[in-house]
Structure formats: C-alpha cells, structure tokens
PDB file of C-alpha atoms in Angstrom:
ATOM      1  CA  MET A   8       0.000   0.000   0.000  1.00 63.00           C
ATOM      2  CA  LYS A   9       1.302   3.416  -0.863  1.00 76.00           C
ATOM      3  CA  ARG A  10      -1.405   5.886   0.153  1.00 75.00           C
ATOM      4  CA  THR A  11      -4.733   6.000   1.896  1.00 82.00           C
ATOM      5  CA  TRP A  12      -7.601   8.263   1.012  1.00 87.00           C
ATOM      6  CA  THR A  13      -9.371   9.510   4.092  1.00 91.00           C
ATOM      7  CA  ILE A  14     -12.991  10.237   3.203  1.00 90.00           C
ATOM      8  CA  ILE A  15     -15.250  12.127   5.603  1.00 90.00           C
ATOM      9  CA  GLY A  16     -18.973  12.795   5.390  1.00 89.00           C
ATOM     10  CA  VAL A  17     -19.821  16.491   5.230  1.00 92.00           C
ATOM     11  CA  SER A  18     -23.063  18.439   4.970  1.00 90.00           C
ATOM     12  CA  ASP A  19     -21.774  20.974   2.400  1.00 95.00           C
ATOM     13  CA  VAL A  20     -18.986  19.744   0.104  1.00 95.00           C
ATOM     14  CA  PRO A  21     -18.278  23.131  -1.564  1.00 96.00           C
ATOM     15  CA  GLY A  22     -18.271  24.921   1.813  1.00 96.00           C
ATOM     16  CA  SER A  23     -16.000  22.343   3.476  1.00 95.00           C
ATOM     17  CA  PHE A  24     -13.794  22.303   0.396  1.00 96.00           C
ATOM     18  CA  LYS A  25     -13.309  26.067   0.679  1.00 97.00           C
ATOM     19  CA  TRP A  26     -12.673  25.778   4.454  1.00 97.00           C
ATOM     20  CA  TYR A  27      -9.915  23.160   4.085  1.00 96.00           C
ATOM     21  CA  GLN A  28      -8.285  25.032   1.207  1.00 97.00           C
ATOM     22  CA  ALA A  29      -8.179  28.135   3.408  1.00 96.00           C
ATOM     23  CA  LEU A  30      -6.713  26.135   6.312  1.00 97.00           C
ATOM     24  CA  PHE A  31      -3.964  24.681   4.093  1.00 95.00           C
ATOM     25  CA  GLY A  32      -3.266  27.995   2.333  1.00 95.00           C
ATOM     26  CA  GLN A  33      -4.314  26.673  -1.069  1.00 95.00           C
ATOM     27  CA  PRO A  34      -5.863  28.693  -3.864  1.00 92.00           C
ATOM     28  CA  GLU A  35      -9.641  28.500  -3.839  1.00 92.00           C
ATOM     29  CA  THR A  36     -10.984  26.124  -6.493  1.00 92.00           C
ATOM     30  CA  PRO A  37     -14.314  24.318  -6.664  1.00 92.00           C
ATOM     31  CA  PRO A  38     -14.590  20.612  -5.854  1.00 93.00           C
ATOM     32  CA  GLY A  39     -14.973  18.146  -8.721  1.00 90.00           C
ATOM     33  CA  HIS A  40     -18.644  17.541  -7.844  1.00 91.00           C
ATOM     34  CA  ASP A  41     -21.276  18.955  -5.509  1.00 91.00           C
ATOM     35  CA  HIS A  42     -21.268  15.621  -3.653  1.00 91.00           C
ATOM     36  CA  PHE A  43     -17.536  14.792  -3.650  1.00 93.00           C
ATOM     37  CA  GLY A  44     -14.213  16.621  -3.672  1.00 95.00           C
ATOM     38  CA  GLN A  45     -10.544  15.844  -3.123  1.00 95.00           C
ATOM     39  CA  ILE A  46      -8.227  18.248  -1.356  1.00 95.00           C
ATOM     40  CA  LEU A  47      -4.888  17.746  -3.128  1.00 94.00           C
ATOM     41  CA  ASP A  48      -1.330  18.700  -2.233  1.00 92.00           C
ATOM     42  CA  THR A  49       0.774  20.563  -4.808  1.00 89.00           C
ATOM     43  CA  ASP A  50       2.206  17.248  -6.055  1.00 90.00           C
ATOM     44  CA  GLY A  51      -1.267  15.743  -6.567  1.00 91.00           C
ATOM     45  CA  THR A  52      -1.280  13.683  -3.372  1.00 91.00           C
ATOM     46  CA  VAL A  53      -4.789  13.351  -1.952  1.00 93.00           C
ATOM     47  CA  LEU A  54      -4.852  14.957   1.496  1.00 94.00           C
ATOM     48  CA  LEU A  55      -8.555  14.496   2.239  1.00 94.00           C
ATOM     49  CA  CYS A  56     -11.751  13.528   0.431  1.00 92.00           C
ATOM     50  CA  LEU A  57     -15.047  15.217   1.263  1.00 93.00           C
ATOM     51  CA  HIS A  58     -18.226  13.215   0.634  1.00 91.00           C
ATOM     52  CA  GLN A  59     -21.782  14.510   0.851  1.00 88.00           C
ATOM     53  CA  TRP A  60     -23.796  12.761   3.567  1.00 81.00           C
ATOM     54  CA  GLY A  61     -26.231  10.289   1.971  1.00 73.00           C
ATOM     55  CA  ALA A  62     -24.795  10.417  -1.557  1.00 78.00           C
ATOM     56  CA  HIS A  63     -24.185   7.015  -3.189  1.00 70.00           C
ATOM     57  CA  GLU A  64     -25.692   5.036  -0.306  1.00 71.00           C
ATOM     58  CA  HIS A  65     -22.387   4.178   1.386  1.00 68.00           C
ATOM     59  CA  PRO A  66     -23.423   2.578   4.705  1.00 63.00           C
ATOM     60  CA  SER A  67     -21.086   4.646   6.892  1.00 67.00           C
ATOM     61  CA  LEU A  68     -21.836   7.894   5.042  1.00 68.00           C
ATOM     62  CA  MET A  69     -25.638   7.758   5.056  1.00 66.00           C
ATOM     63  CA  SER A  70     -26.339  10.303   7.775  1.00 71.00           C
ATOM     64  CA  PRO A  71     -24.595  12.215  10.544  1.00 72.00           C
ATOM     65  CA  ASP A  72     -27.561  11.219  12.719  1.00 71.00           C
ATOM     66  CA  GLU A  73     -26.303   7.608  12.876  1.00 72.00           C
ATOM     67  CA  ALA A  74     -23.186   8.638  14.807  1.00 70.00           C
ATOM     68  CA  ARG A  75     -21.536  11.887  15.763  1.00 71.00           C
ATOM     69  CA  PRO A  76     -19.231  13.034  12.901  1.00 69.00           C
ATOM     70  CA  GLY A  77     -15.653  12.276  13.770  1.00 72.00           C
ATOM     71  CA  ASN A  78     -16.381   9.836  16.591  1.00 72.00           C
ATOM     72  CA  GLY A  79     -13.170   7.806  16.804  1.00 71.00           C
ATOM     73  CA  LEU A  80     -11.454   9.825  14.062  1.00 83.00           C
ATOM     74  CA  LEU A  81      -8.676  12.376  14.359  1.00 85.00           C
ATOM     75  CA  LEU A  82      -7.687  14.224  11.210  1.00 92.00           C
ATOM     76  CA  PHE A  83      -3.966  14.782  11.740  1.00 93.00           C
ATOM     77  CA  PHE A  84      -2.118  16.862   9.158  1.00 94.00           C
ATOM     78  CA  ARG A  85       1.608  17.609   9.157  1.00 93.00           C
ATOM     79  CA  VAL A  86       2.477  20.954   7.563  1.00 94.00           C
ATOM     80  CA  ASP A  87       5.703  22.684   6.624  1.00 93.00           C
ATOM     81  CA  ASP A  88       4.288  26.180   7.302  1.00 95.00           C
ATOM     82  CA  PHE A  89       3.088  25.767  10.886  1.00 96.00           C
ATOM     83  CA  ASP A  90       3.055  29.453  11.878  1.00 96.00           C
ATOM     84  CA  MET A  91       1.117  30.448   8.758  1.00 97.00           C
ATOM     85  CA  ALA A  92      -1.303  27.533   9.253  1.00 97.00           C
ATOM     86  CA  LEU A  93      -1.931  28.781  12.791  1.00 98.00           C
ATOM     87  CA  LYS A  94      -2.770  32.269  11.494  1.00 98.00           C
ATOM     88  CA  ARG A  95      -5.106  30.803   8.868  1.00 98.00           C
ATOM     89  CA  ALA A  96      -6.787  28.581  11.478  1.00 98.00           C
ATOM     90  CA  ARG A  97      -7.401  31.516  13.822  1.00 98.00           C
ATOM     91  CA  ALA A  98      -9.104  33.338  10.921  1.00 97.00           C
ATOM     92  CA  LEU A  99     -11.420  30.338  10.338  1.00 97.00           C
ATOM     93  CA  VAL A 100     -12.657  29.657  13.871  1.00 97.00           C
ATOM     94  CA  ALA A 101     -13.613  31.754  16.874  1.00 96.00           C
ATOM     95  CA  ARG A 102     -11.607  29.525  19.221  1.00 97.00           C
ATOM     96  CA  LEU A 103      -9.060  26.740  18.779  1.00 97.00           C
ATOM     97  CA  GLY A 104      -9.866  23.378  20.340  1.00 96.00           C
ATOM     98  CA  GLU A 105      -6.288  23.152  21.572  1.00 96.00           C
ATOM     99  CA  GLU A 106      -3.793  26.006  21.646  1.00 98.00           C
ATOM    100  CA  PRO A 107      -0.309  25.500  20.135  1.00 97.00           C
ATOM    101  CA  HIS A 108       1.943  23.297  22.241  1.00 97.00           C
ATOM    102  CA  VAL A 109       4.724  20.737  21.792  1.00 95.00           C
ATOM    103  CA  ASN A 110       3.462  17.185  21.440  1.00 92.00           C
ATOM    104  CA  PRO A 111       5.710  15.091  23.732  1.00 91.00           C
ATOM    105  CA  ASN A 112       5.451  12.082  21.394  1.00 89.00           C
ATOM    106  CA  THR A 113       6.396  13.768  18.116  1.00 87.00           C
ATOM    107  CA  ARG A 114       8.376  16.600  19.772  1.00 91.00           C
ATOM    108  CA  THR A 115       6.776  18.952  17.280  1.00 94.00           C
ATOM    109  CA  ARG A 116       4.365  21.847  17.680  1.00 97.00           C
ATOM    110  CA  GLU A 117       0.674  21.299  17.106  1.00 97.00           C
ATOM    111  CA  PHE A 118      -2.771  22.822  17.620  1.00 98.00           C
ATOM    112  CA  SER A 119      -6.295  21.576  17.059  1.00 97.00           C
ATOM    113  CA  LEU A 120      -9.613  22.968  15.866  1.00 97.00           C
ATOM    114  CA  ARG A 121     -13.044  21.781  14.730  1.00 95.00           C
ATOM    115  CA  ASP A 122     -14.078  21.898  11.072  1.00 95.00           C
ATOM    116  CA  PRO A 123     -17.571  23.023   9.976  1.00 95.00           C
ATOM    117  CA  ASP A 124     -18.978  19.493  10.485  1.00 92.00           C
ATOM    118  CA  GLY A 125     -17.442  19.056  13.932  1.00 91.00           C
ATOM    119  CA  TYR A 126     -14.451  16.903  12.972  1.00 92.00           C
ATOM    120  CA  TYR A 127     -11.449  17.354  15.237  1.00 93.00           C
ATOM    121  CA  VAL A 128      -8.502  18.527  13.111  1.00 95.00           C
ATOM    122  CA  THR A 129      -4.933  18.619  14.424  1.00 96.00           C
ATOM    123  CA  ILE A 130      -2.246  20.559  12.598  1.00 97.00           C
ATOM    124  CA  ASN A 131       1.279  19.412  13.407  1.00 96.00           C
ATOM    125  CA  ALA A 132       4.616  20.924  12.375  1.00 95.00           C
ATOM    126  CA  LEU A 133       6.427  18.746   9.867  1.00 88.00           C
ATOM    127  CA  SER A 134       9.632  18.759  11.882  1.00 84.00           C
ATOM    128  CA  ALA A 135      10.784  19.520  15.385  1.00 74.00           C
ATOM    129  CA  PRO A 136      12.678  22.717  16.070  1.00 68.00           C
ATOM    130  CA  ARG A 137      16.391  22.203  15.689  1.00 69.00           C
ATOM    131  CA  PRO A 138      18.216  21.839  18.982  1.00 67.00           C
ATOM    132  CA  ALA A 139      20.866  24.386  19.868  1.00 63.00           C
ATOM    133  CA  LYS A 140      24.227  23.560  18.378  1.00 67.00           C
ATOM    134  CA  ARG A 141      26.571  21.783  20.733  1.00 65.00           C
ATOM    135  CA  ARG A 142      29.971  23.273  21.236  1.00 63.00           C
ATOM    136  CA  PRO A 143      32.732  21.059  19.914  1.00 63.00           C
ATOM    137  CA  ASN A 144      34.859  19.253  22.449  1.00 61.00           C
ATOM    138  CA  THR A 145      37.902  21.483  22.811  1.00 57.00           C
ATOM    139  CA  TYR A 146      39.884  19.113  24.988  1.00 54.00           C
ATOM    140  CA  GLN A 147      43.189  18.157  23.424  1.00 53.00           C
ATOM    141  CA  ALA A 148      45.750  16.001  25.104  1.00 49.00           C
ATOM    142  CA  SER A 149      48.990  17.813  25.716  1.00 48.00           C
ATOM    143  CA  SER A 150      51.192  15.025  24.502  1.00 48.00           C
ATOM    144  CA  SER A 151      50.963  12.023  22.240  1.00 48.00           C
ATOM    145  CA  GLN A 152      51.408   9.854  25.346  1.00 50.00           C
ATOM    146  CA  GLU A 153      48.229  11.298  26.908  1.00 48.00           C
ATOM    147  CA  ARG A 154      46.343  10.758  23.655  1.00 48.00           C
ATOM    148  CA  ARG A 155      47.476   7.126  23.499  1.00 49.00           C
ATOM    149  CA  SER A 156      46.565   6.451  27.108  1.00 50.00           C
ATOM    150  CA  SER A 157      43.144   8.086  26.946  1.00 49.00           C
ATOM    151  CA  PRO A 158      40.162   5.697  26.954  1.00 51.00           C
ATOM    152  CA  GLY A 159      39.078   4.669  23.483  1.00 51.00           C
ATOM    153  CA  ALA A 160      42.231   5.979  21.820  1.00 50.00           C
ATOM    154  CA  ARG A 161      43.683   3.843  19.086  1.00 51.00           C
ATOM    155  CA  ARG A 162      47.203   2.643  19.535  1.00 52.00           C
ATOM    156  CA  GLN A 163      49.517   4.541  17.243  1.00 52.00           C
ATOM    157  CA  LYS A 164      52.672   3.202  15.708  1.00 52.00           C
ATOM    158  CA  PRO A 165      55.767   5.178  16.635  1.00 51.00           C
ATOM    159  CA  LYS A 166      56.972   7.486  13.910  1.00 54.00           C
ATOM    160  CA  HIS A 167      60.500   6.924  12.706  1.00 52.00           C
ATOM    161  CA  ARG A 168      62.450   9.969  11.775  1.00 53.00           C
ATOM    162  CA  LYS A 169      65.819  10.222  10.210  1.00 53.00           C
ATOM    163  CA  LEU A 170      68.054  12.122  12.490  1.00 52.00           C
ATOM    164  CA  LYS A 171      70.594  14.544  11.161  1.00 53.00           C
ATOM    165  CA  ARG A 172      73.969  13.567  12.345  1.00 52.00           C
ATOM    166  CA  ASP A 173      76.502  16.107  13.319  1.00 49.00           C
ATOM    167  CA  ARG A 174      79.469  16.074  11.076  1.00 46.00           C
TER     168      ARG A 174
END
C-alpha cells in the first residue's frame, strides 16, 4: 500500500472544500462535484476527500444522525508552514480546540480545531525545532602519550624519523 484516502462525510462539500483550502493555504478552487471533492497537495497527493452525507448510499456515510461526525477519528495533518497555518486557522474559527503546544510524542508543535462538520482537526509541524548547536569538544591532550593512554584511543605506531647527524 502506498497511500490511503481519508474520506469524511460532510453536509456541504463546496463549503467544506473552501474551508480546508483556506486552512492549508491553497488557492480557492471548486470541488470536482457537488457531492464529492478531493483536497490535493501541490504534487497531486490526496490529502482528504469530502463526501456529501447520503450520496451514493455508502453505509457509513448515510447520515450524521447515525453517529456523531468524527467519533473515533482524528484528522492529523503535518504541515511545513506551521506558523502560517496557525494564522489561517485563527481566521477560520472563533476559538481553537487546543492552543499551540509541543506534542511530547512527536516533539513537534501542534494545535487543534473543529471543522464546519465538527471533525477534530490537528495541525502538526512537519519537523521539530532544531536543537541548539553543541559546542565542539575542545579538549586536546597535551602530549601524544596522553592521547594514546586516553580511553578509546587507538594505539599509534611510533613514527621513525631520520636524524641529522653532526658532522
């Protein structure tokens, strides 16, 4: 398997399509159909599919009345523009579901919000902040003898030098 297509039931495909495009900072385009749309990454990878409730008689997508939308589902997106995604998210909702924080498992920043249908959406930074650079070890043995006797040092062969003889 190479990719999965996450499909969620929504009440308004064009409206949800516009909402997710705004969240991801994508240009606004209409979905392929009034009942189905795919949010795509710039390389064509499907990020999320939006399916109209009740269209096509899929058993799990018949009605939001059968179960609360998103029950048991977490939409988790990793983005490379975390700070911009946070600004876009704040413009879309009155209040975040979870303010930005560092996830102790991924060691990356994340925040969460609810989409128009009530799905819980978590936006996670693609990578952790880089740790501060470590200073190089400046210890140097003062003599070759100390270097040879230090733990883990490799044994060095003695160097033979031609000595100049006095004439």
